[in-house]
Coordinates of C-alpha atoms in Angstrom, one line a residue:
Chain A
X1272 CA 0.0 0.0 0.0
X1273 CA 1.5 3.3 -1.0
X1274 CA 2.0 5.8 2.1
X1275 CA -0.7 8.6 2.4
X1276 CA 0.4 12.4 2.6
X1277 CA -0.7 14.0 5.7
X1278 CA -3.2 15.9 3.2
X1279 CA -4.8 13.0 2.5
X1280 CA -5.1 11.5 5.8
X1281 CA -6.5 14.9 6.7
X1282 CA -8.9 14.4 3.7
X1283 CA -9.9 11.0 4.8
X1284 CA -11.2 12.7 8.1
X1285 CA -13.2 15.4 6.0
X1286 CA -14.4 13.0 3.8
X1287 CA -17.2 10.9 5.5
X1288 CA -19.3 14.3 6.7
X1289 CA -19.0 15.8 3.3
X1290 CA -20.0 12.8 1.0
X1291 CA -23.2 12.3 3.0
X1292 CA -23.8 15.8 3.7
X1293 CA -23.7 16.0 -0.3
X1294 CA -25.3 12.7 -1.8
X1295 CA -28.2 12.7 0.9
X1296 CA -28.7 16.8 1.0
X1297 CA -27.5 19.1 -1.3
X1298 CA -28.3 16.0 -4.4
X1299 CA -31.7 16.2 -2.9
X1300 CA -32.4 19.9 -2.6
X1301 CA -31.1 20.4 -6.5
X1302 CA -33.3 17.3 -7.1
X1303 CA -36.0 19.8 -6.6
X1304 CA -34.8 22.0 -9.7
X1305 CA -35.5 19.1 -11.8
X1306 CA -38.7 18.1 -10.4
X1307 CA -39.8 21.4 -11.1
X1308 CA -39.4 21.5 -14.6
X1309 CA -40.3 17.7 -15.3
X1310 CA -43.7 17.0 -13.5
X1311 CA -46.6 17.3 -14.5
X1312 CA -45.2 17.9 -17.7
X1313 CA -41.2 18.7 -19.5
X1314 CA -40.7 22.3 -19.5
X1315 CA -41.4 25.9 -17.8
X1316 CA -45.1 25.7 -16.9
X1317 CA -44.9 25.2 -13.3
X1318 CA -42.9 28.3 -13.5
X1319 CA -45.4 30.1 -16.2
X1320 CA -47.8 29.4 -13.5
X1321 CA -46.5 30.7 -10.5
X1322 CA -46.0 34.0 -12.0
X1323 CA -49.0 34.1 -13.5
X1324 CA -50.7 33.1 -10.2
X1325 CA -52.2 36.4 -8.0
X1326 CA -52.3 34.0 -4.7
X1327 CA -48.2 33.5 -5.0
X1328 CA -47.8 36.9 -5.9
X1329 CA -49.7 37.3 -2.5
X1330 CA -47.7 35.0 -0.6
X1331 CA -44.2 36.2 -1.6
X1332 CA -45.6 39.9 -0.7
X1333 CA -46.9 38.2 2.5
X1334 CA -43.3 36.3 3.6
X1335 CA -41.1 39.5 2.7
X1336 CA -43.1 42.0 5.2
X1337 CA -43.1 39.2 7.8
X1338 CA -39.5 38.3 7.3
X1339 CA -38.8 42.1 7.3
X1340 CA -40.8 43.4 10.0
X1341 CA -39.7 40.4 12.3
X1342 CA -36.3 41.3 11.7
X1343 CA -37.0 45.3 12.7
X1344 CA -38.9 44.0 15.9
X1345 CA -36.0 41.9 16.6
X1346 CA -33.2 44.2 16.2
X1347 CA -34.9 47.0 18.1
X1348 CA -35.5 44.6 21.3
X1349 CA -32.6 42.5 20.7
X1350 CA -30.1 45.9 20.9
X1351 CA -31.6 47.1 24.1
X1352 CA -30.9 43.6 25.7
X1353 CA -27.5 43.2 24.2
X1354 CA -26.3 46.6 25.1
X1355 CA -27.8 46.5 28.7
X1356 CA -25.8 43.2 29.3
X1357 CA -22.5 44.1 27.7
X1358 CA -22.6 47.4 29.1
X1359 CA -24.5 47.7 32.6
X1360 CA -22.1 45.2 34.7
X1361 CA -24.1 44.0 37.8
X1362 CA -24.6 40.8 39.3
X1363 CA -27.9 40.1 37.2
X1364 CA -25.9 40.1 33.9
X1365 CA -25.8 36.1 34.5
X1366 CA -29.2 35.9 35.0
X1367 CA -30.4 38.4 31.5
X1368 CA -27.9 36.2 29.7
X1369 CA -29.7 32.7 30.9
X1370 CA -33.2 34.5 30.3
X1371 CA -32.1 35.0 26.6
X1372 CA -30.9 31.5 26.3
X1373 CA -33.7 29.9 27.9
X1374 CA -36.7 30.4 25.2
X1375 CA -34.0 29.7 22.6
X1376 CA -33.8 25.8 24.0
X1377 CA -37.3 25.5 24.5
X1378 CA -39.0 24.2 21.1
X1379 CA -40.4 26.4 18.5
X1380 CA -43.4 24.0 18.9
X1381 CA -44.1 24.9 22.6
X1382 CA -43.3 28.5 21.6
X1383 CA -46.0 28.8 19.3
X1384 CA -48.6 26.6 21.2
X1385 CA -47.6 29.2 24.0
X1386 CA -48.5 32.4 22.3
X1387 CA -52.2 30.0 21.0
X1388 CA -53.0 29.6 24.3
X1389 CA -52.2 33.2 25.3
X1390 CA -53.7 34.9 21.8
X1391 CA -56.8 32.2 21.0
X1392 CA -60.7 33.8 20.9
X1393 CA -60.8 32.2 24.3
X1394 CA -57.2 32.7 25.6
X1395 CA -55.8 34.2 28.5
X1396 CA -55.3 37.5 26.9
X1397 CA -59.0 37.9 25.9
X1398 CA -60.3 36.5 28.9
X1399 CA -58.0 38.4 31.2
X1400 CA -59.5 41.5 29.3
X1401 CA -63.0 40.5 29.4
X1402 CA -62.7 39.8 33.1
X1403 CA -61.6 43.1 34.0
X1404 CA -64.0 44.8 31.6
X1405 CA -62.2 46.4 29.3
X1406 CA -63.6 44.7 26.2
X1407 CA -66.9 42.8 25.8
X1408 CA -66.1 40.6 22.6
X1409 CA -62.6 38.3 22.2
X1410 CA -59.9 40.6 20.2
X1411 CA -58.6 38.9 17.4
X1412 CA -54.8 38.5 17.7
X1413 CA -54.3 35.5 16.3
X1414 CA -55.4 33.6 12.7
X1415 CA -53.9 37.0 11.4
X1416 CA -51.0 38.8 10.6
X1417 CA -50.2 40.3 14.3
X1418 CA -50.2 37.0 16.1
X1419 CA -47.7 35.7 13.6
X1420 CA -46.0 39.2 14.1
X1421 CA -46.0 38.5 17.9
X1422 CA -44.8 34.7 17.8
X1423 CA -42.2 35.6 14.7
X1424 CA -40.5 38.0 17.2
X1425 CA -40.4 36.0 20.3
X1426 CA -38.8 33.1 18.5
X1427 CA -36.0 34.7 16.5
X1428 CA -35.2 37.4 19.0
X1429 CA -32.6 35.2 20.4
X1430 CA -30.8 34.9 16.8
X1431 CA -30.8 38.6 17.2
X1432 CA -29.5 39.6 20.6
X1433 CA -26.4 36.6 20.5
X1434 CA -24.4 37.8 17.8
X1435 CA -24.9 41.5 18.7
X1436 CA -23.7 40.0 22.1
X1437 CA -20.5 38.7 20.6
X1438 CA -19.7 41.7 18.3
X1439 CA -20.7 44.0 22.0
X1440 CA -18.1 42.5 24.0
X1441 CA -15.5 42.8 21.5
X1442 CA -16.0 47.0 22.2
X1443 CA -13.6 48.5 24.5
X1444 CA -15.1 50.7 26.2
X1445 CA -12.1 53.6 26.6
X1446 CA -13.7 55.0 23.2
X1447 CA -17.0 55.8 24.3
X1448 CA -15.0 57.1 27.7
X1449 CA -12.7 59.3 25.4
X1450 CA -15.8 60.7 23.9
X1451 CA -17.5 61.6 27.3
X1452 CA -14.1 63.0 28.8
X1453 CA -14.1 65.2 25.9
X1454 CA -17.3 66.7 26.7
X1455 CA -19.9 64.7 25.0
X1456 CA -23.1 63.7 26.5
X1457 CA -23.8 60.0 27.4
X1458 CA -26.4 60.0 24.4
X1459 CA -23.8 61.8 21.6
X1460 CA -21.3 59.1 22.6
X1461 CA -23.3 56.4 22.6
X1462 CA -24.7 57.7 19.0
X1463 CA -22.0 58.4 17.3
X1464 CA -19.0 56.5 19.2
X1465 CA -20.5 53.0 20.5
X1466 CA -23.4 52.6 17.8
X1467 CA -21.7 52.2 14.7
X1468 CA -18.9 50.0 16.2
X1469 CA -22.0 47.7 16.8
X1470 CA -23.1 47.5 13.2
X1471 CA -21.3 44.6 12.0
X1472 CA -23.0 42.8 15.4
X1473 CA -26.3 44.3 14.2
X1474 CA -26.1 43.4 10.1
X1475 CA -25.1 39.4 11.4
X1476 CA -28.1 39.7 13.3
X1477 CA -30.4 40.8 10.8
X1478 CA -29.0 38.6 8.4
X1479 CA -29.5 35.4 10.1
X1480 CA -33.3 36.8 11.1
X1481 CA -34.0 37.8 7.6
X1482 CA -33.3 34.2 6.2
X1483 CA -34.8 32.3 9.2
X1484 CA -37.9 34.2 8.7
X1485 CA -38.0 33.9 4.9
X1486 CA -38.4 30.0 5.1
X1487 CA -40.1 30.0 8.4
X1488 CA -43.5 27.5 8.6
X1489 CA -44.1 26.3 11.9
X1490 CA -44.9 29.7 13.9
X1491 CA -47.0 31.1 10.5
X1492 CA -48.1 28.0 9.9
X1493 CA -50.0 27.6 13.9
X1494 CA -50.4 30.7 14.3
X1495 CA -51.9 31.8 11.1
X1496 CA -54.0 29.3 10.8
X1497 CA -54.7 28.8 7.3
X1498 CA -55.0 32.8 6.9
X1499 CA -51.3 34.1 6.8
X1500 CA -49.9 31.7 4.2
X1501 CA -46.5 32.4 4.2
X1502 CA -44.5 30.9 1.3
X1503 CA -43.4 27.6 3.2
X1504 CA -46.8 27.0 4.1
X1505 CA -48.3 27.7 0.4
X1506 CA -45.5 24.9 -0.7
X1507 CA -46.9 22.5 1.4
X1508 CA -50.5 23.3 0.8
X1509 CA -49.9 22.8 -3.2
X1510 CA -48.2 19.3 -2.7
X1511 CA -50.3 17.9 0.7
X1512 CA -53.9 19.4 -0.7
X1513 CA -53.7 19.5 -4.8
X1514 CA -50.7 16.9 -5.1
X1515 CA -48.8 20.1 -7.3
X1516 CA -45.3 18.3 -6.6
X1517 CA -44.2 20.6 -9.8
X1518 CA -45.7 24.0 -8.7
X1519 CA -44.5 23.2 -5.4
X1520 CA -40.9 22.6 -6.2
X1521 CA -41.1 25.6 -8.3
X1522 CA -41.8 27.8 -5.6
X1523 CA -39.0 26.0 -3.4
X1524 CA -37.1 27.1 -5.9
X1525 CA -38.0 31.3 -6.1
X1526 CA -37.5 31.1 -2.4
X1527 CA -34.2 29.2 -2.5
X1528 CA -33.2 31.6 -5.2
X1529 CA -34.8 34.6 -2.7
X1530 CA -32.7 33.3 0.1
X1531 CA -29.3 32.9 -1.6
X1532 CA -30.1 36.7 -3.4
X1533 CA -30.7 38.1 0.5
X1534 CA -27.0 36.3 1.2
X1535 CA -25.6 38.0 -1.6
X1536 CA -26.3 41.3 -1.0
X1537 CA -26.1 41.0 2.6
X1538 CA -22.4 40.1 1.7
X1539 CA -21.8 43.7 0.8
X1540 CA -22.5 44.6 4.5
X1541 CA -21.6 41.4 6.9
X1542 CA -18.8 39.7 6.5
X1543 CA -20.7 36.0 5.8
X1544 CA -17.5 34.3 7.4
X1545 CA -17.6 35.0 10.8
X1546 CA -21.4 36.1 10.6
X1547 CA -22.4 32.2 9.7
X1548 CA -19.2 30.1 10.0
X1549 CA -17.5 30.9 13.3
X1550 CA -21.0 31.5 15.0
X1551 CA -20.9 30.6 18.6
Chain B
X829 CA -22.1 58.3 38.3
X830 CA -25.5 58.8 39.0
X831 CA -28.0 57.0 37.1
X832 CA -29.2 58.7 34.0
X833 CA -32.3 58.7 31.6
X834 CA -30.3 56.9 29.3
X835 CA -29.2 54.3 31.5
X836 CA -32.6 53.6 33.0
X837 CA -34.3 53.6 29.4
X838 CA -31.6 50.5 28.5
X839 CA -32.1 49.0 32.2
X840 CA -36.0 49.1 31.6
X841 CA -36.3 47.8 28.6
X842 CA -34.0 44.8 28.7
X843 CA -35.5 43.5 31.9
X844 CA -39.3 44.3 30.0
X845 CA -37.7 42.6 26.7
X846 CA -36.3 39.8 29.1
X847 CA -40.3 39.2 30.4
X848 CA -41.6 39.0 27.2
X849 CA -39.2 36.3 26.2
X850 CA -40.0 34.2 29.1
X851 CA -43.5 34.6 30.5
X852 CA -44.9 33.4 27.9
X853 CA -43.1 30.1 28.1
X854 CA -44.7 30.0 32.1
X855 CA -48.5 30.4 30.8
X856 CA -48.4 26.7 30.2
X857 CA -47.4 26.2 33.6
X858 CA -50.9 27.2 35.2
X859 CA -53.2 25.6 32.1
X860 CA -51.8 22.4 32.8
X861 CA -53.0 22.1 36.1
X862 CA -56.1 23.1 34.9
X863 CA -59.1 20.8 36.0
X864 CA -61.2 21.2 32.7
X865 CA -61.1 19.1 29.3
X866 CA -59.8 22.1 27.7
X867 CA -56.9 24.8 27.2
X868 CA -57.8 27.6 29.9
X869 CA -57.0 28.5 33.5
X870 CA -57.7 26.1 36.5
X871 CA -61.7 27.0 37.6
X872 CA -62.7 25.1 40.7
X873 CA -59.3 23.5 41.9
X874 CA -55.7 22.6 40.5
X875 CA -56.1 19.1 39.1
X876 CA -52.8 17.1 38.0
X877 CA -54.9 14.5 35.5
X878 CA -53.2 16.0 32.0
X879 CA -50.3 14.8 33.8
X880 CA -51.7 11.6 34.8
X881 CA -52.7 11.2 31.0
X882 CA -49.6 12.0 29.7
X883 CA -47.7 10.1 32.0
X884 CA -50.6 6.6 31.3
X885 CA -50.6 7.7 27.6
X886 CA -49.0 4.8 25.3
X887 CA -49.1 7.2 22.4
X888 CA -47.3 10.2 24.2
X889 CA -44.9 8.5 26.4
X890 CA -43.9 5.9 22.7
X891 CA -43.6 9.4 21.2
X892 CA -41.1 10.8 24.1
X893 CA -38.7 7.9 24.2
X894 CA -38.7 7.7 20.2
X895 CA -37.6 11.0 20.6
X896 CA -35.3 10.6 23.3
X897 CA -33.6 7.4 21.8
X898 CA -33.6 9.1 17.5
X899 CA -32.1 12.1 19.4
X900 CA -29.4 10.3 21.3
X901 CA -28.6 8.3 17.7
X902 CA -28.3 11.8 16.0
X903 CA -26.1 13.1 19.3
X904 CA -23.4 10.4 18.6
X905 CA -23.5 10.3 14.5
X906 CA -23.2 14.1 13.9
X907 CA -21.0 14.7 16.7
X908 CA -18.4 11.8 15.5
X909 CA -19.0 12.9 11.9
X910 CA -18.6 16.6 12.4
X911 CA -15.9 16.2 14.9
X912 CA -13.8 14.4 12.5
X913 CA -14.6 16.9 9.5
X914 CA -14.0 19.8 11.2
X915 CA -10.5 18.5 12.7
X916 CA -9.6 17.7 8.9
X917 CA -10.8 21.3 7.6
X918 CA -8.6 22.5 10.9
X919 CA -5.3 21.1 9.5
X920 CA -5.9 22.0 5.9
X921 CA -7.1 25.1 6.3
X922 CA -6.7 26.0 2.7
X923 CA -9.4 27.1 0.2
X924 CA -10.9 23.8 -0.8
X925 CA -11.8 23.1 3.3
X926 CA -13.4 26.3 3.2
X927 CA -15.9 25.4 0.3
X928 CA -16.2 22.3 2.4
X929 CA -17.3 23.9 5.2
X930 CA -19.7 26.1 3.1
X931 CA -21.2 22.7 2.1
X932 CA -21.6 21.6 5.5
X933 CA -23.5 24.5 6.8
X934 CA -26.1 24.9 4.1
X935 CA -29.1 23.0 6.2
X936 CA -29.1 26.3 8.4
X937 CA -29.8 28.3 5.2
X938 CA -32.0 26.3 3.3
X939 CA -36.0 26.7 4.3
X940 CA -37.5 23.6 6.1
X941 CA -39.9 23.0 3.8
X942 CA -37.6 22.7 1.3
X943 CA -34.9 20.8 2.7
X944 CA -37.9 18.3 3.4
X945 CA -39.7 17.9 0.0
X946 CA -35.7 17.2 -1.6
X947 CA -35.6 14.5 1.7
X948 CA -38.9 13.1 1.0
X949 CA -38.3 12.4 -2.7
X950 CA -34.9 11.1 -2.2
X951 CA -36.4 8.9 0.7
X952 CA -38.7 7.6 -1.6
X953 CA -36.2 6.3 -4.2
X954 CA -33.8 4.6 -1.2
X955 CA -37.2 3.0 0.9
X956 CA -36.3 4.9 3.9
X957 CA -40.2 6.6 4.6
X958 CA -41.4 5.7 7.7
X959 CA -38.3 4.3 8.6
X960 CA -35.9 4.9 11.7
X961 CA -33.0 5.1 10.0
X962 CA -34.5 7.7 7.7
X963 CA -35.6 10.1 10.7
X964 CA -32.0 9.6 12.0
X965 CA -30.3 10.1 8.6
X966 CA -32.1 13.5 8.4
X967 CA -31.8 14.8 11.3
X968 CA -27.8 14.2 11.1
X969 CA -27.8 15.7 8.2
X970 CA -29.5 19.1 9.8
X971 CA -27.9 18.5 12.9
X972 CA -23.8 18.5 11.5
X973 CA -23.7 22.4 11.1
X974 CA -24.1 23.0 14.5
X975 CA -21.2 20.5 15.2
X976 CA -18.9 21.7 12.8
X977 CA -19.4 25.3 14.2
X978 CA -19.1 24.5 18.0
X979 CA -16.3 21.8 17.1
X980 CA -14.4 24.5 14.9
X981 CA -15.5 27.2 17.5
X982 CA -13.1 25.0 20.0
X983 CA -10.3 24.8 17.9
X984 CA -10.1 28.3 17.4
X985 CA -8.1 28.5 20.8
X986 CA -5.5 25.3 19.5
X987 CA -1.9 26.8 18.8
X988 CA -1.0 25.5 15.7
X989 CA 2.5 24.7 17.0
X990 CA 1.4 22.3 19.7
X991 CA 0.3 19.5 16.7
X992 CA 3.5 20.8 14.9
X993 CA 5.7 20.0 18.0
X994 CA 3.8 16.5 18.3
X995 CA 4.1 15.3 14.8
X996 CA 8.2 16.5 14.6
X997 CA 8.9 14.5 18.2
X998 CA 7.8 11.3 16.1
X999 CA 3.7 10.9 16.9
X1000 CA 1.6 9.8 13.9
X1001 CA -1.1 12.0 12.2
X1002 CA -3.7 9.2 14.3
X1003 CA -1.6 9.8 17.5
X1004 CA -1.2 13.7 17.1
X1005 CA -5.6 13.8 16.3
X1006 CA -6.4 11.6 19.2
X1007 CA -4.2 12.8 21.8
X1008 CA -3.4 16.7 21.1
X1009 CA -6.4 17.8 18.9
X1010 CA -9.4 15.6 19.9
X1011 CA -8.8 17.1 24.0
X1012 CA -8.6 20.7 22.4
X1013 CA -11.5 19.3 20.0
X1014 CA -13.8 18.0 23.6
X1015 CA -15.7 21.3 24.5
X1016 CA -16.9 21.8 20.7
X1017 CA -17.7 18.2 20.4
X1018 CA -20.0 18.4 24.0
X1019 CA -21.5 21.7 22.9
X1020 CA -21.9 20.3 19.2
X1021 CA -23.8 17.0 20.5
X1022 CA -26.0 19.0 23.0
X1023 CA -26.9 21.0 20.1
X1024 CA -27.8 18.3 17.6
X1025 CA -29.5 16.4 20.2
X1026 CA -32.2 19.8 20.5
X1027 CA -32.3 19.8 16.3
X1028 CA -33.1 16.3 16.5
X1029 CA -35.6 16.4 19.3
X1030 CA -37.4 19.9 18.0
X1031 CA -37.4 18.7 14.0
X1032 CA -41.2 18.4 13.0
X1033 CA -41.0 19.8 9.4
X1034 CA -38.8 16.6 7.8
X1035 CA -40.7 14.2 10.0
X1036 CA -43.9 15.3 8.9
X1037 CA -42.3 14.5 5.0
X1038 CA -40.6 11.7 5.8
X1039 CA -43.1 9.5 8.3
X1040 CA -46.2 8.4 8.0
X1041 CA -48.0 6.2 10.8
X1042 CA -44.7 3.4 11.7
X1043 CA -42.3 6.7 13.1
X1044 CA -44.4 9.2 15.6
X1045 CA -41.6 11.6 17.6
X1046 CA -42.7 13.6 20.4
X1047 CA -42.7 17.2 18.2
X1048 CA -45.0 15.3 15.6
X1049 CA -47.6 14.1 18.6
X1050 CA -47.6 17.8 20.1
X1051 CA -47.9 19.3 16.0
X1052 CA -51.3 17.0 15.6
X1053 CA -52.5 17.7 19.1
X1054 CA -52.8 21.3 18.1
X1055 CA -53.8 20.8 14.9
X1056 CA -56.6 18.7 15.8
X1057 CA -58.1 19.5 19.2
X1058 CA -56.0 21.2 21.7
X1059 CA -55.6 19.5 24.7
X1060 CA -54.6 20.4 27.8
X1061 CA -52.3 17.1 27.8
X1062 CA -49.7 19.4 25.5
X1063 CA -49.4 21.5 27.7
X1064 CA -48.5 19.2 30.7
X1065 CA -46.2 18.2 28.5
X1066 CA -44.6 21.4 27.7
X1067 CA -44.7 22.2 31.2
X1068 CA -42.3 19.6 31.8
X1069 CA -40.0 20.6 28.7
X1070 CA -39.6 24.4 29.7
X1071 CA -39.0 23.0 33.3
X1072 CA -36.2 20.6 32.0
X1073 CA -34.9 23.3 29.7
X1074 CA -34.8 25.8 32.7
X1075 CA -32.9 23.4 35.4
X1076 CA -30.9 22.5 32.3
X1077 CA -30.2 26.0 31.8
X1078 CA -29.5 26.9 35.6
X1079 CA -26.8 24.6 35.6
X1080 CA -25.1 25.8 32.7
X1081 CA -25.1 29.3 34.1
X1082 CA -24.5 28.1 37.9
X1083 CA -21.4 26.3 36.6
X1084 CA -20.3 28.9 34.3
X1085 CA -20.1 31.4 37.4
X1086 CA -18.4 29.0 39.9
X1087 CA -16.0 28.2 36.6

């Protein structure tokens, strides 16, 4: 047996991960290209359809203010919690740093039944409200676009505030102390000295948001209840209701081609590498 | 320094952002130990039956230890997988084990439901529906990026000289893996298996592609309890989720301080 090269032994550890992570997934998910140009029938119908098709139209309008109001929501909260942690030292910082960590371990599942049993005709929300008097028939907050809204935000605000974290404690603060010894008030400082040297923090955050959002289906999918079809959900309602495998796959593909577009430009702000690869 | 506006705005709103990320999770808390046959608050007296029928339930308690076992499975394949893939990238370090780290953390990017349709045709053409091995398959799949990031995370801190030093003394590339990189390699690996153990254990989307009536995991259970009727038994059962997930998590910080 000829001797290996330490390359190759190092290949040989590579190797096993990669080849299944590309015969059983990526071979798939470009499986879906073809699919969507072969069934029902050769050629570009499915996609002839879909743009022709008011209801998609609808649902990609639909997923891109979600996506993009969840990530606003997020950022805004997200900051406040981030900066208070990495910049308020006190013996709680533990404790606000476990608090954002718990609801990110706790399944999206419970998440969203959470916020059903809070938002429902009959939940505690509405019946908290009709008890005290303040309204006489149920709100509706959920089966519509704000409970989504709601449930959206409290599942990905932990995507947020974690890499804004990690960017935050990379600050030093004698830059922001400069600022203030030279006269500037704690708001100028914080404004023009500490906030953009938290943008890279912020664009990572926003990023990963965005993209979560864009192919979310669970939370829309519960807590719109057949009313807020995001796009996920209008995939799975062609292929589970009409059978559409084709228009289905075709509309995996616009939001795969969506998703990658969002990375692409996003790459003009955030620096991919360490927003995605060297994540903590 | 006295306290300022500025400071009590941040100070507010954290700890109000901090409530509204975790009250919500404690509402299940008091509608599980409520004594009706639906989801509301307790109204006579605090009754633990959706516990008893959760805990006498064949269906649920099948469900939890499929989970369980399917996540355990996932644990050890993505973490020895990843482990050894992100160790290899680690030496080479050159441009081709970046692309191959590219390919690795896709499943992160791509949408669930698409992900699952590309599993569930694929499944169809190797026989694995409704099969074990293809809920375990899948979720190592989705479950190796977050191995490959805490594993590579880990290494981050490795001097490249110490490997150096061991392979010019005389070790083998084997030796210098198991005995100087794999230690460096150990809190990555733990955090990475933790971590795919929670994909695997959360994942509904794929399952719901790739099972039919043979494979039911806990998150599929819970998904058709909602969907169907909503019964106070889910949320007995989340009760005691969020509960594990919040000793779980008191530990971690606990430790983290004494550490």
């Amino acid at each position: 047996m000829p001797r290996l090269t330490d390359k190759a032994r190092y290949w040989m550890l590579v190797l096993p991960a990669l080849a299944i992570m590309i015969i059983f997934y990526i071979l798939p998910v470009l499986g879906i290209w073809e699919i969507s140009v072969t069934e029902p029938d050769f050629g570009f119908g499915n996609y002839v359809k879909m743009t022709e098709s008011n209801a998609v139209k609808t649902s990609f309008i639909l997923t891109f203010r979600v996506a993009a109001i969840t990530t606003i929501g997020c950022l805004l909260l997200g900051y406040i919690v981030a900066y208070t942690i990495s910049n308020f030292a006190s013996r709680l910082t533990p404790l606000m740093v476990a608090l954002v960590l718990l609801p990110f371990w706790v399944s999206v599942l419970i998440r969203s039944f959470s916020w059903i049993v809070l938002l429902g005709r009959s939940g505690l929300v509405n019946d908290t409200l009709r008890d005290v008097g303040l309204i006489t028939s149920p709100l509706r907050l959920m089966h519509n676009e704000t409970g989504v809204l709601i449930a959206m935000i409290h599942v990905m605000l932990p995507f947020a505030v974690l890499p804004m974290l990690a960017n935050m404690r990379g600050i030093s603060r004698s830059y922001t102390d400069a600022a203030r010894g030279l006269g500037a008030s704690e708001w100028t400082a914080f404004r023009s000295v500490y906030f953009p040297q938290t943008l890279p923090g912020v664009f990572s955050g926003a990023l990963l948001v965005f993209v979560l959002s864009l192919g979310f289906f669970v939370t829309p999918a519960l807590l719109g209840g057949g009313r807020v079809l995001m796009i996920s959900e209008y995939i799975t309602y062609q292929i589970q209701e009409f059978l559409a495998w084709g228009l289905g796959s075709a509309l995996s593909v616009a939001l795969l081609i969506a998703t990658a577009l969002v990375l692409l430009v996003a790459a003009r702000f955030v620096n991919l590498k360490s927003a995605l690869l060297e994540r903590h | 320094m006295k306290t300022s506006t500025f400071r009590i705005f941040f100070n507010t709103g954290a700890w109000l952002v901090l409530a509204f990320l975790v009250l919500p999770l404690l509402v299940v808390v008091p509608v599980s130990l409520t004594d009706t046959s639906y989801i509301g608050l307790p109204k006579e007296h605090l009754s633990l039956q959706h516990y008893e029928s959760y805990f006498t339930s064949p269906e649920w308690l099948h469900a939890t230890w499929t989970s369980i076992w399917v996540g355990l499975a996932v644990a050890a394949a993505a973490t020895v997988l990843g482990t050894a893939f992100s160790i290899g990238c680690w030496f080479l370090s050159d441009r081709a084990a970046t692309i191959a780290r590219w390919v690795l953390i896709t499943p992160i990017l791509v949408p669930p439901v698409v992900q699952s349709l590309g599993f569930y045709r694929f499944w169809v053409k190797l026989d694995l529906i409704d099969t074990y091995t293809g809920v375990i398959l899948a979720h190592t799949l989705l479950a190796l990026p977050y191995v490959s990031i805490s594993v590579f995370a880990a290494l981050a801190n490795l001097d490249r000289r110490i490997p150096q030093a061991a392979r010019s003394l005389g070790a083998s590339v084997w030796q210098t893996v198991t005995n100087v990189v794999v230690p460096a390699a150990r809190p990555g690996m733990l955090t990475g298996a933790v971590f795919a153990f929670i994909v695997s254990f959360d994942e509904i989307v794929g399952v719901l592609f790739i099972t039919v009536r043979a494979v039911n995991t806990l998150p599929k259970v819970i998904w058709e309890g909602i969907q169907e009727n909503i019964d106070p038994t889910i949320a007995a059962v989340s009760t005691f989720l969020v509960m594990i997930t919040l000793a779980a998590t008191a530990v971690v910080v606990l430790r983290r301080r004494i550490a």
